[in-house]
Every structure is written in C-alpha cells, then in structure tokens.
CSV table of N, CA, C and O in Angstrom, one decimal:
chain,number,residue,atom,x,y,z
W,1,MET,N,1.0,-1.2,-0.1
W,1,MET,CA,0.0,0.0,0.0
W,1,MET,C,1.0,1.2,0.0
W,1,MET,O,1.8,1.2,0.7
W,2,THR,N,0.7,2.2,-0.8
W,2,THR,CA,1.2,3.4,-0.8
W,2,THR,C,0.9,4.5,0.2
W,2,THR,O,-0.6,4.7,0.2
W,3,GLN,N,1.6,5.3,0.8
W,3,GLN,CA,1.2,6.3,1.6
W,3,GLN,C,1.7,7.5,0.8
W,3,GLN,O,2.9,7.6,0.5
W,4,VAL,N,0.6,8.5,0.9
W,4,VAL,CA,1.3,9.9,0.6
W,4,VAL,C,1.4,10.7,1.7
W,4,VAL,O,0.7,10.7,2.3
W,5,ILE,N,2.3,11.4,1.4
W,5,ILE,CA,3.3,12.3,2.6
W,5,ILE,C,3.3,13.5,1.7
W,5,ILE,O,3.9,13.8,0.9
W,6,ASP,N,2.7,14.7,2.8
W,6,ASP,CA,2.8,15.9,2.1
W,6,ASP,C,4.4,16.6,2.2
W,6,ASP,O,4.8,17.4,1.3
W,7,LYS,N,5.1,16.2,3.3
W,7,LYS,CA,6.2,16.9,3.7
W,7,LYS,C,7.4,15.8,3.8
W,7,LYS,O,7.0,14.5,4.4
W,8,PRO,N,8.5,15.6,3.0
W,8,PRO,CA,9.4,14.6,3.4
W,8,PRO,C,9.7,14.4,4.9
W,8,PRO,O,9.8,15.2,5.4
W,9,LEU,N,10.1,13.1,5.0
W,9,LEU,CA,10.3,12.7,6.3
W,9,LEU,C,12.0,12.6,6.5
W,9,LEU,O,12.4,12.1,5.8
W,10,VAL,N,12.5,13.1,7.7
W,10,VAL,CA,14.1,12.7,7.9
W,10,VAL,C,13.7,12.0,9.4
W,10,VAL,O,13.3,12.5,10.2
W,11,THR,N,15.0,10.8,9.5
W,11,THR,CA,15.2,9.9,10.6
W,11,THR,C,16.5,10.3,11.2
W,11,THR,O,17.4,10.5,10.4
W,12,ASN,N,16.4,10.7,12.6
W,12,ASN,CA,18.0,11.0,13.0
W,12,ASN,C,17.9,10.2,14.3
W,12,ASN,O,16.9,9.5,14.4
W,13,GLU,N,18.7,10.5,15.2
W,13,GLU,CA,18.6,10.0,16.6
W,13,GLU,C,17.4,10.1,17.6
W,13,GLU,O,17.3,9.2,18.3
W,14,HIS,N,16.6,11.2,17.2
W,14,HIS,CA,15.7,11.5,17.8
W,14,HIS,C,14.2,10.8,17.3
W,14,HIS,O,13.1,11.2,17.9
W,15,GLY,N,14.4,10.5,16.2
W,15,GLY,CA,13.2,9.5,15.7
W,15,GLY,C,12.9,10.4,14.4
W,15,GLY,O,13.6,11.0,13.7
W,16,THR,N,11.6,9.9,13.8
W,16,THR,CA,11.4,10.4,12.2
W,16,THR,C,10.5,11.8,12.4
W,16,THR,O,9.6,11.9,13.0
W,17,LYS,N,10.8,12.9,11.8
W,17,LYS,CA,10.0,14.0,11.8
W,17,LYS,C,10.0,14.4,10.4
W,17,LYS,O,10.9,14.4,9.5
W,18,PRO,N,9.1,15.5,10.1
W,18,PRO,CA,9.2,16.2,8.8
W,18,PRO,C,10.2,17.0,8.6
W,18,PRO,O,10.6,17.7,9.8
W,19,LEU,N,11.0,17.0,7.7
W,19,LEU,CA,12.1,17.9,7.3
W,19,LEU,C,12.0,19.1,7.7
W,19,LEU,O,12.9,19.7,8.4
W,20,ALA,N,10.6,19.8,7.5
W,20,ALA,CA,10.6,21.4,7.9
W,20,ALA,C,10.8,21.6,9.3
W,20,ALA,O,11.3,22.6,10.0
W,21,GLU,N,10.7,20.7,10.2
W,21,GLU,CA,10.6,20.7,11.9
W,21,GLU,C,12.1,20.4,12.3
W,21,GLU,O,12.6,20.4,13.1
W,22,MET,N,12.9,19.6,11.3
W,22,MET,CA,14.5,19.3,11.6
W,22,MET,C,15.2,20.8,11.8
W,22,MET,O,15.0,21.6,10.8
W,23,ALA,N,16.0,20.7,12.9
W,23,ALA,CA,17.0,21.9,12.9
W,23,ALA,C,18.2,21.7,12.4
W,23,ALA,O,18.7,20.5,12.2
W,24,THR,N,18.8,22.5,11.3
W,24,THR,CA,20.1,22.3,10.9
W,24,THR,C,20.9,22.9,11.5
W,24,THR,O,20.9,23.8,12.0
W,25,ASP,N,22.4,22.2,11.6
W,25,ASP,CA,23.2,22.4,12.5
W,25,ASP,C,24.3,23.3,11.5
W,25,ASP,O,25.5,23.3,12.0
W,26,LYS,N,24.2,23.4,10.4
W,26,LYS,CA,25.2,24.0,9.7
W,26,LYS,C,25.4,25.5,10.2
W,26,LYS,O,24.5,26.4,10.3
W,27,PRO,N,26.7,25.6,10.1
W,27,PRO,CA,27.1,27.0,10.3
W,27,PRO,C,26.8,28.2,9.1
W,27,PRO,O,27.1,27.4,8.1
W,28,ASN,N,26.3,29.0,9.3
W,28,ASN,CA,26.2,30.4,8.3
W,28,ASN,C,27.3,30.9,8.0
W,28,ASN,O,27.2,32.0,7.2
W,29,GLY,N,28.6,31.1,8.8
W,29,GLY,CA,29.8,31.8,8.4
W,29,GLY,C,30.3,32.0,6.7
W,29,GLY,O,30.3,32.8,6.3
W,30,PRO,N,30.3,30.6,6.4
W,30,PRO,CA,30.7,30.7,4.8
W,30,PRO,C,30.0,31.7,3.9
W,30,PRO,O,30.3,32.3,2.9
W,31,ALA,N,28.4,31.3,4.1
W,31,ALA,CA,27.8,31.8,3.3
W,31,ALA,C,28.1,33.4,3.5
W,31,ALA,O,27.7,34.4,2.3
W,32,LEU,N,27.7,34.0,4.8
W,32,LEU,CA,27.6,35.1,5.0
W,32,LEU,C,29.2,35.9,4.5
W,32,LEU,O,29.1,37.0,4.1
W,33,ALA,N,30.2,35.1,4.4
W,33,ALA,CA,31.5,35.5,4.0
W,33,ALA,C,31.4,36.1,2.6
W,33,ALA,O,32.1,36.8,1.8
W,34,ALA,N,30.6,34.9,1.7
W,34,ALA,CA,30.5,35.2,0.5
W,34,ALA,C,29.6,36.5,0.1
W,34,ALA,O,30.1,37.2,-0.8
W,35,LEU,N,28.6,36.9,0.8
W,35,LEU,CA,28.1,37.9,0.6
W,35,LEU,C,28.7,39.1,1.3
W,35,LEU,O,28.6,40.0,0.4
W,36,LEU,N,29.5,39.1,2.0
W,36,LEU,CA,30.3,40.5,2.4
W,36,LEU,C,31.4,40.4,1.4
W,36,LEU,O,31.6,41.5,1.2
W,37,ALA,N,31.7,39.4,0.9
W,37,ALA,CA,32.9,39.8,-0.1
W,37,ALA,C,32.1,39.9,-1.4
W,37,ALA,O,32.8,41.1,-2.1
W,38,ALA,N,31.2,40.0,-1.7
W,38,ALA,CA,30.5,40.5,-2.8
W,38,ALA,C,30.4,42.2,-2.7
W,38,ALA,O,30.5,42.8,-3.3
W,39,GLY,N,29.9,42.6,-1.3
W,39,GLY,CA,29.6,43.7,-1.2
W,39,GLY,C,31.1,44.6,-0.9
W,39,GLY,O,31.1,45.6,-1.8
W,40,ILE,N,32.0,44.1,-0.6
W,40,ILE,CA,33.4,44.6,-0.8
W,40,ILE,C,33.9,44.8,-2.5
W,40,ILE,O,34.7,45.7,-2.6
W,41,GLY,N,33.6,43.5,-2.9
W,41,GLY,CA,34.1,43.7,-4.5
W,41,GLY,C,33.2,44.9,-5.3
W,41,GLY,O,33.8,45.6,-6.0
W,42,ILE,N,32.0,44.8,-5.1
W,42,ILE,CA,31.4,46.1,-5.7
W,42,ILE,C,31.7,47.4,-5.3
W,42,ILE,O,32.0,48.4,-5.9
W,43,THR,N,32.2,47.5,-3.9
W,43,THR,CA,32.5,48.9,-3.3
W,43,THR,C,33.8,49.0,-3.9
W,43,THR,O,34.0,50.4,-4.3
W,44,VAL,N,34.7,48.2,-3.9
W,44,VAL,CA,36.1,48.7,-5.1
W,44,VAL,C,35.7,49.0,-6.5
W,44,VAL,O,36.3,49.8,-6.9
W,45,LEU,N,34.9,48.5,-6.9
W,45,LEU,CA,34.6,48.9,-8.3
W,45,LEU,C,34.0,50.2,-8.3
W,45,LEU,O,34.5,51.2,-9.1
W,46,GLY,N,33.1,50.5,-7.5
W,46,GLY,CA,32.5,51.9,-7.4
W,46,GLY,C,33.8,52.7,-6.9
W,46,GLY,O,33.9,53.9,-7.6
W,47,VAL,N,34.5,52.7,-5.8
W,47,VAL,CA,35.6,53.5,-5.6
W,47,VAL,C,36.6,53.8,-6.8
W,47,VAL,O,37.1,55.0,-7.3
W,48,LEU,N,36.7,52.8,-7.6
W,48,LEU,CA,37.9,52.7,-8.6
W,48,LEU,C,37.2,53.7,-9.6
W,48,LEU,O,38.1,54.6,-10.4
W,49,THR,N,36.1,53.5,-9.9
W,49,THR,CA,35.7,54.5,-10.8
W,49,THR,C,35.6,55.7,-10.8
W,49,THR,O,35.7,56.5,-11.5
W,50,THR,N,35.0,55.9,-9.2
W,50,THR,CA,34.9,57.5,-9.0
W,50,THR,C,36.3,58.0,-8.9
W,50,THR,O,36.5,59.1,-9.5
W,51,VAL,N,37.3,57.5,-8.5
W,51,VAL,CA,38.7,57.8,-8.3
W,51,VAL,C,39.3,58.2,-9.9
W,51,VAL,O,40.2,59.2,-10.0
W,52,ALA,N,39.1,56.9,-10.7
W,52,ALA,CA,39.4,57.2,-12.0
W,52,ALA,C,38.9,58.5,-12.8
W,52,ALA,O,39.6,59.2,-13.7
W,53,ALA,N,37.6,58.5,-12.4
W,53,ALA,CA,37.0,60.1,-13.0
W,53,ALA,C,37.7,61.3,-12.6
W,53,ALA,O,37.7,62.2,-13.3
W,54,ALA,N,38.1,61.1,-11.5
W,54,ALA,CA,38.7,62.2,-10.7
W,54,ALA,C,40.3,62.6,-11.2
W,54,ALA,O,40.7,63.6,-10.8
W,55,ASN,N,40.8,61.7,-11.4
W,55,ASN,CA,42.3,61.7,-11.5
W,55,ASN,C,43.0,60.9,-12.9
W,55,ASN,O,42.7,59.6,-13.0
W,56,ALA,N,43.2,61.5,-13.9
W,56,ALA,CA,43.4,61.1,-15.2
W,56,ALA,C,45.0,60.1,-15.0
W,56,ALA,O,44.9,58.9,-15.6
W,57,ASN,N,45.7,60.4,-13.9
W,57,ASN,CA,47.0,59.7,-14.3
W,57,ASN,C,46.5,58.4,-13.4
W,57,ASN,O,46.8,57.2,-13.7
W,58,PHE,N,45.8,58.3,-12.3
W,58,PHE,CA,44.9,57.1,-11.8
W,58,PHE,C,44.3,56.3,-13.1
W,58,PHE,O,44.5,54.8,-13.1
W,59,ALA,N,43.4,56.7,-13.8
W,59,ALA,CA,42.9,56.1,-14.6
W,59,ALA,C,43.7,55.7,-15.7
W,59,ALA,O,43.7,54.4,-16.2
W,60,ASN,N,44.9,56.2,-15.9
W,60,ASN,CA,45.7,55.7,-16.9
W,60,ASN,C,46.6,54.3,-16.2
W,60,ASN,O,46.8,53.4,-17.0
W,61,LEU,N,46.6,54.3,-14.8
W,61,LEU,CA,47.2,53.2,-14.2
W,61,LEU,C,46.5,51.8,-14.5
W,61,LEU,O,46.9,50.9,-14.4
W,62,LEU,N,45.3,52.2,-14.5
W,62,LEU,CA,44.0,51.1,-14.5
W,62,LEU,C,44.0,50.6,-16.0
W,62,LEU,O,43.4,49.8,-16.1
W,63,LYS,N,44.8,51.1,-17.0
W,63,LYS,CA,44.6,50.6,-18.1
W,63,LYS,C,45.5,49.4,-18.4
W,63,LYS,O,46.7,49.6,-18.9
W,64,LEU,N,44.9,48.1,-17.9
W,64,LEU,CA,45.9,46.8,-18.3
W,64,LEU,C,45.5,46.6,-19.6
W,64,LEU,O,47.0,45.9,-19.9
W,65,ASN,N,44.8,46.8,-20.4
W,65,ASN,CA,44.8,46.4,-21.6
W,65,ASN,C,44.1,47.6,-22.4
W,65,ASN,O,43.4,48.3,-22.2
W,66,PRO,N,45.1,48.3,-23.3
W,66,PRO,CA,44.9,49.5,-24.0
W,66,PRO,C,43.4,49.5,-24.9
W,66,PRO,O,43.0,50.6,-24.9
W,67,GLN,N,43.2,48.2,-25.3
W,67,GLN,CA,41.9,48.6,-26.2
W,67,GLN,C,40.8,48.7,-25.4
W,67,GLN,O,39.7,49.3,-25.8
W,68,VAL,N,40.8,48.2,-24.0
W,68,VAL,CA,39.4,48.3,-23.3
W,68,VAL,C,39.9,49.6,-22.5
W,68,VAL,O,38.6,49.9,-21.9
W,69,GLY,N,40.8,50.0,-22.0
W,69,GLY,CA,41.1,51.3,-21.2
W,69,GLY,C,41.1,50.9,-19.6
W,69,GLY,O,41.4,49.9,-19.3
W,70,PRO,N,40.7,51.9,-18.9
W,70,PRO,CA,40.7,51.8,-17.6
W,70,PRO,C,39.6,50.9,-16.9
W,70,PRO,O,39.8,50.1,-16.0
W,71,LEU,N,38.5,50.4,-17.9
W,71,LEU,CA,37.8,49.5,-17.3
W,71,LEU,C,38.3,48.1,-17.0
W,71,LEU,O,37.6,47.4,-16.2
W,72,SER,N,39.4,47.8,-17.8
W,72,SER,CA,40.0,46.7,-17.7
W,72,SER,C,40.7,46.5,-16.2
W,72,SER,O,40.6,45.1,-15.5
W,73,GLY,N,41.1,47.8,-15.8
W,73,GLY,CA,41.7,47.4,-14.4
W,73,GLY,C,40.9,47.3,-13.5
W,73,GLY,O,40.9,46.9,-12.3
W,74,LYS,N,39.7,48.2,-13.5
W,74,LYS,CA,38.7,48.3,-12.7
W,74,LYS,C,38.0,47.2,-12.5
W,74,LYS,O,37.9,46.6,-11.2
W,75,ALA,N,37.7,46.3,-13.6
W,75,ALA,CA,37.0,45.1,-13.3
W,75,ALA,C,38.0,44.1,-12.8
W,75,ALA,O,37.5,43.2,-11.8
W,76,ILE,N,39.4,43.9,-13.1
W,76,ILE,CA,39.9,43.0,-12.6
W,76,ILE,C,40.7,43.4,-11.0
W,76,ILE,O,40.5,42.5,-10.4
W,77,TYR,N,40.8,44.5,-10.6
W,77,TYR,CA,41.1,44.5,-9.3
W,77,TYR,C,39.9,44.7,-8.7
W,77,TYR,O,39.8,44.2,-7.4
W,78,ALA,N,38.4,44.8,-8.9
W,78,ALA,CA,37.5,44.8,-8.3
W,78,ALA,C,37.0,43.2,-8.2
W,78,ALA,O,37.0,42.9,-6.8
W,79,THR,N,37.3,42.4,-9.1
W,79,THR,CA,37.3,40.8,-9.0
W,79,THR,C,38.3,40.3,-8.0
W,79,THR,O,37.9,39.3,-7.4
W,80,ALA,N,39.6,40.6,-8.0
W,80,ALA,CA,40.6,40.2,-7.0
W,80,ALA,C,40.3,40.7,-5.7
W,80,ALA,O,40.5,39.8,-4.7
W,81,ALA,N,39.6,42.0,-5.5
W,81,ALA,CA,39.4,42.3,-4.3
W,81,ALA,C,38.0,41.1,-3.2
W,81,ALA,O,38.0,41.2,-2.5
W,82,PHE,N,37.3,40.8,-4.6
W,82,PHE,CA,36.1,39.8,-4.3
W,82,PHE,C,36.9,38.7,-3.6
W,82,PHE,O,36.2,38.0,-2.6
W,83,PHE,N,37.5,38.1,-4.5
W,83,PHE,CA,38.1,36.8,-4.0
W,83,PHE,C,39.0,36.8,-3.1
W,83,PHE,O,38.8,35.7,-2.0
W,84,ALA,N,39.8,37.8,-2.5
W,84,ALA,CA,40.6,38.1,-1.8
W,84,ALA,C,39.9,38.0,-0.1
W,84,ALA,O,40.2,37.5,0.6
W,85,SER,N,38.8,39.0,-0.5
W,85,SER,CA,38.2,39.3,0.9
W,85,SER,C,37.2,37.7,1.0
W,85,SER,O,37.0,37.4,2.4
W,86,TRP,N,36.7,37.3,-0.1
W,86,TRP,CA,36.0,36.1,0.2
W,86,TRP,C,36.8,35.0,0.8
W,86,TRP,O,36.4,34.3,1.8
W,87,ILE,N,38.1,34.9,0.2
W,87,ILE,CA,38.9,33.8,1.0
W,87,ILE,C,39.3,34.1,2.5
W,87,ILE,O,39.4,33.1,3.3
W,88,ILE,N,39.6,35.5,3.0
W,88,ILE,CA,39.7,35.8,4.2
W,88,ILE,C,38.7,35.5,5.0
W,88,ILE,O,38.8,35.2,6.2
W,89,ALA,N,37.7,36.0,4.4
W,89,ALA,CA,36.5,36.0,5.2
W,89,ALA,C,36.0,34.4,5.4
W,89,ALA,O,35.7,34.1,6.7
W,90,ALA,N,36.2,33.4,4.6
W,90,ALA,CA,35.7,32.2,4.6
W,90,ALA,C,36.6,31.5,5.4
W,90,ALA,O,36.3,30.7,6.3
W,91,VAL,N,38.0,31.9,5.6
W,91,VAL,CA,38.9,31.3,6.9
W,91,VAL,C,38.3,31.4,8.0
W,91,VAL,O,38.1,30.6,9.0
W,92,VAL,N,38.3,32.9,8.2
W,92,VAL,CA,37.7,33.8,9.6
W,92,VAL,C,36.6,33.1,10.3
W,92,VAL,O,36.4,32.8,11.4
W,93,MET,N,35.8,32.8,9.5
W,93,MET,CA,34.4,32.8,9.3
W,93,MET,C,33.9,31.3,9.5
W,93,MET,O,32.7,31.1,9.5
W,94,ARG,N,34.8,30.5,9.3
W,94,ARG,CA,34.7,28.7,8.9
W,94,ARG,C,34.0,28.3,10.4
W,94,ARG,O,34.5,28.5,11.4
W,95,GLY,N,32.9,27.6,10.2
W,95,GLY,CA,32.5,26.7,11.4
W,95,GLY,C,31.6,27.7,12.2
W,95,GLY,O,31.3,27.3,13.6
W,96,LYS,N,31.4,28.9,12.1
W,96,LYS,CA,30.8,29.8,12.8
W,96,LYS,C,29.4,30.1,12.5
W,96,LYS,O,29.1,30.4,11.4
W,97,ASN,N,28.8,30.4,13.5
W,97,ASN,CA,27.3,31.3,13.2
W,97,ASN,C,27.5,32.6,13.8
W,97,ASN,O,28.1,32.9,14.6
W,98,TYR,N,26.7,33.4,12.9
W,98,TYR,CA,26.5,34.7,12.7
W,98,TYR,C,25.5,35.5,12.6
W,98,TYR,O,24.4,34.8,12.2
W,99,SER,N,25.2,36.5,13.3
W,99,SER,CA,24.0,37.3,13.2
W,99,SER,C,23.6,37.8,11.6
W,99,SER,O,24.4,38.7,11.3
W,100,GLU,N,22.6,37.1,11.0
W,100,GLU,CA,22.5,37.3,9.6
W,100,GLU,C,22.2,39.1,9.3
W,100,GLU,O,22.7,39.5,8.5
W,101,ARG,N,21.5,39.5,10.4
W,101,ARG,CA,21.0,40.9,10.3
W,101,ARG,C,22.3,41.6,10.0
W,101,ARG,O,22.3,42.6,8.9
W,102,ARG,N,23.3,41.6,10.9
W,102,ARG,CA,24.3,42.8,10.8
W,102,ARG,C,25.2,42.5,9.4
W,102,ARG,O,25.7,43.4,8.9
W,103,PHE,N,25.7,41.3,9.0
W,103,PHE,CA,26.3,41.0,7.9
W,103,PHE,C,25.3,41.4,6.2
W,103,PHE,O,25.8,41.9,5.6
W,104,LEU,N,23.9,41.3,6.4
W,104,LEU,CA,23.3,41.5,5.3
W,104,LEU,C,23.3,43.1,5.2
W,104,LEU,O,23.2,43.7,4.3
W,105,SER,N,22.8,43.9,6.6
W,105,SER,CA,22.9,45.4,6.7
W,105,SER,C,24.5,45.8,6.0
W,105,SER,O,24.6,46.7,5.2
W,106,ALA,N,25.5,45.2,6.4
W,106,ALA,CA,26.8,45.5,6.0
W,106,ALA,C,27.2,45.6,4.5
W,106,ALA,O,27.3,46.3,3.7
W,107,THR,N,26.4,44.2,3.9
W,107,THR,CA,26.7,43.8,2.5
W,107,THR,C,25.7,44.9,1.7
W,107,THR,O,26.2,45.3,0.6
W,108,PHE,N,24.5,45.1,1.8
W,108,PHE,CA,23.7,46.0,1.3
W,108,PHE,C,24.4,47.5,1.4
W,108,PHE,O,24.1,48.3,0.3
W,109,LEU,N,24.8,48.0,2.4
W,109,LEU,CA,25.3,49.1,2.5
W,109,LEU,C,26.6,49.4,1.5
W,109,LEU,O,26.7,50.4,0.8
W,110,LEU,N,27.5,48.3,1.5
W,110,LEU,CA,28.6,48.2,0.5
W,110,LEU,C,28.1,48.2,-0.8
W,110,LEU,O,28.7,48.9,-1.6
W,111,ILE,N,26.8,47.4,-0.9
W,111,ILE,CA,26.4,47.5,-2.5
W,111,ILE,C,26.1,48.9,-3.0
W,111,ILE,O,26.2,49.3,-4.2
W,112,GLY,N,25.3,49.6,-1.8
W,112,GLY,CA,24.7,50.9,-2.2
W,112,GLY,C,26.0,51.6,-2.6
W,112,GLY,O,26.0,52.6,-3.4
W,113,ILE,N,26.8,51.7,-1.5
W,113,ILE,CA,28.1,52.6,-1.9
W,113,ILE,C,28.9,52.1,-3.4
W,113,ILE,O,29.2,53.1,-4.1
W,114,GLY,N,29.0,51.0,-3.7
W,114,GLY,CA,29.4,50.7,-5.0
W,114,GLY,C,28.7,51.1,-6.0
W,114,GLY,O,29.3,51.5,-7.1
W,115,ILE,N,27.5,51.0,-5.9
W,115,ILE,CA,26.6,51.4,-6.9
W,115,ILE,C,26.4,52.7,-7.3
W,115,ILE,O,26.5,53.1,-8.6
W,116,LEU,N,26.7,53.4,-6.1
W,116,LEU,CA,26.6,55.0,-6.1
W,116,LEU,C,27.8,55.5,-6.9
W,116,LEU,O,27.9,56.1,-7.6
W,117,GLY,N,29.2,54.9,-6.6
W,117,GLY,CA,30.4,55.3,-7.3
W,117,GLY,C,30.1,54.9,-8.6
W,117,GLY,O,31.2,55.4,-9.6
W,118,THR,N,29.4,54.1,-9.4
W,118,THR,CA,29.5,53.7,-10.9
W,118,THR,C,28.5,54.6,-11.6
W,118,THR,O,28.5,54.4,-13.0
W,119,PHE,N,27.8,55.4,-10.9
W,119,PHE,CA,26.8,56.2,-11.7
W,119,PHE,C,27.5,57.7,-12.1
W,119,PHE,O,28.3,58.2,-11.4
W,120,PRO,N,27.5,58.1,-13.4
W,120,PRO,CA,28.1,59.1,-13.9
W,120,PRO,C,27.5,60.3,-13.2
W,120,PRO,O,28.2,61.2,-13.0
W,121,ILE,N,26.4,60.4,-12.7
W,121,ILE,CA,26.1,61.7,-11.8
W,121,ILE,C,26.7,62.0,-10.7
W,121,ILE,O,27.2,63.0,-10.6
W,122,PHE,N,27.1,60.6,-10.3
W,122,PHE,CA,28.1,60.6,-9.1
W,122,PHE,C,29.7,61.2,-9.2
W,122,PHE,O,30.1,62.0,-8.7
W,123,PHE,N,30.0,59.8,-10.5
W,123,PHE,CA,31.5,60.4,-10.5
W,123,PHE,C,31.8,61.8,-11.4
W,123,PHE,O,33.0,62.1,-11.0
W,124,ASP,N,30.9,62.2,-12.1
W,124,ASP,CA,31.1,63.3,-12.6
W,124,ASP,C,31.4,64.4,-11.8
W,124,ASP,O,32.1,65.4,-11.9
W,125,LEU,N,30.8,64.5,-10.6
W,125,LEU,CA,31.3,65.5,-9.3
W,125,LEU,C,32.7,65.7,-9.1
W,125,LEU,O,33.0,66.9,-8.8
W,126,PHE,N,33.5,64.9,-9.4
W,126,PHE,CA,34.7,64.6,-8.8
W,126,PHE,C,35.5,64.9,-10.2
W,126,PHE,O,36.8,64.8,-9.9
W,127,ALA,N,35.1,65.0,-11.2
W,127,ALA,CA,35.9,65.1,-12.5
W,127,ALA,C,36.5,66.4,-12.4
W,127,ALA,O,35.7,67.4,-12.3
W,128,PRO,N,37.8,66.7,-13.1
W,128,PRO,CA,38.3,67.8,-13.2
W,128,PRO,C,37.3,68.7,-14.2
W,128,PRO,O,37.2,68.2,-15.1
W,129,LYS,N,37.3,70.0,-14.0
W,129,LYS,CA,36.7,71.0,-14.7
W,129,LYS,C,37.4,71.7,-15.3
W,129,LYS,O,38.6,72.0,-15.6
C-alpha cells in the first residue's frame, strides 16, 4: 500500500520528523562570508570608478589592456578584491554562526556605496573641470 506524505520525512537519533521541523546545525559563516565579499568587490569597483574619473593619472594606471582602457583594471581589481576578501572571510568565519542581520546590513550598505560610485551623475562631480 502506498502512503502519500505532504512533507518529506527525515530520521535521526531523535526519531522521524518532517524535514521542515528538523533543525539544521550548519554554520552560516561561509555563506555570509561570500555575501560580504560581494559587497566589498562592488564597493571597490565603485571607488575605482570614482577615483579614475577624478584623476587622469590614476585612470591611466588602470589601463591593463589598452583596447579596453581603465575598465580593464577596474574589473580585474574589483574581482581580485572579491576573491581575496572571500578567502579571508571564509577562513575567519568557517564553522561559526553569526547574526545574519548585521552581515546583510553591511553587505547592502557596501553594495549601495559601490553602485553609487558607478553612476556618472555621481563620479562626474569629482571630474576635473
């Protein structure tokens, strides 16, 4: 006879319970490290964009590929900042649980700063006249 079950069941040392009622013991540190690193990478991109608009010498330093221009350096350095901060944060936060609210707030703040720095209306304020 076949039994229809609404929720998947999981068996552990305490018996069989629906999956939704089982507490997961996985730490959230690695996931929060990735989110924080994304915010850091986006912020680096925004800061590099704004500084490159303000200083022509700095923009020339960012030209890693002459055909692409300063965008090549901005993208590569922002990606490097993401991966470096992700590795460091993942090692520091491995196996630990943190308050998601603090990390999400910091991540969204960093993302906001980074996006602001990439808007021409903003970075043109710093361009030499």
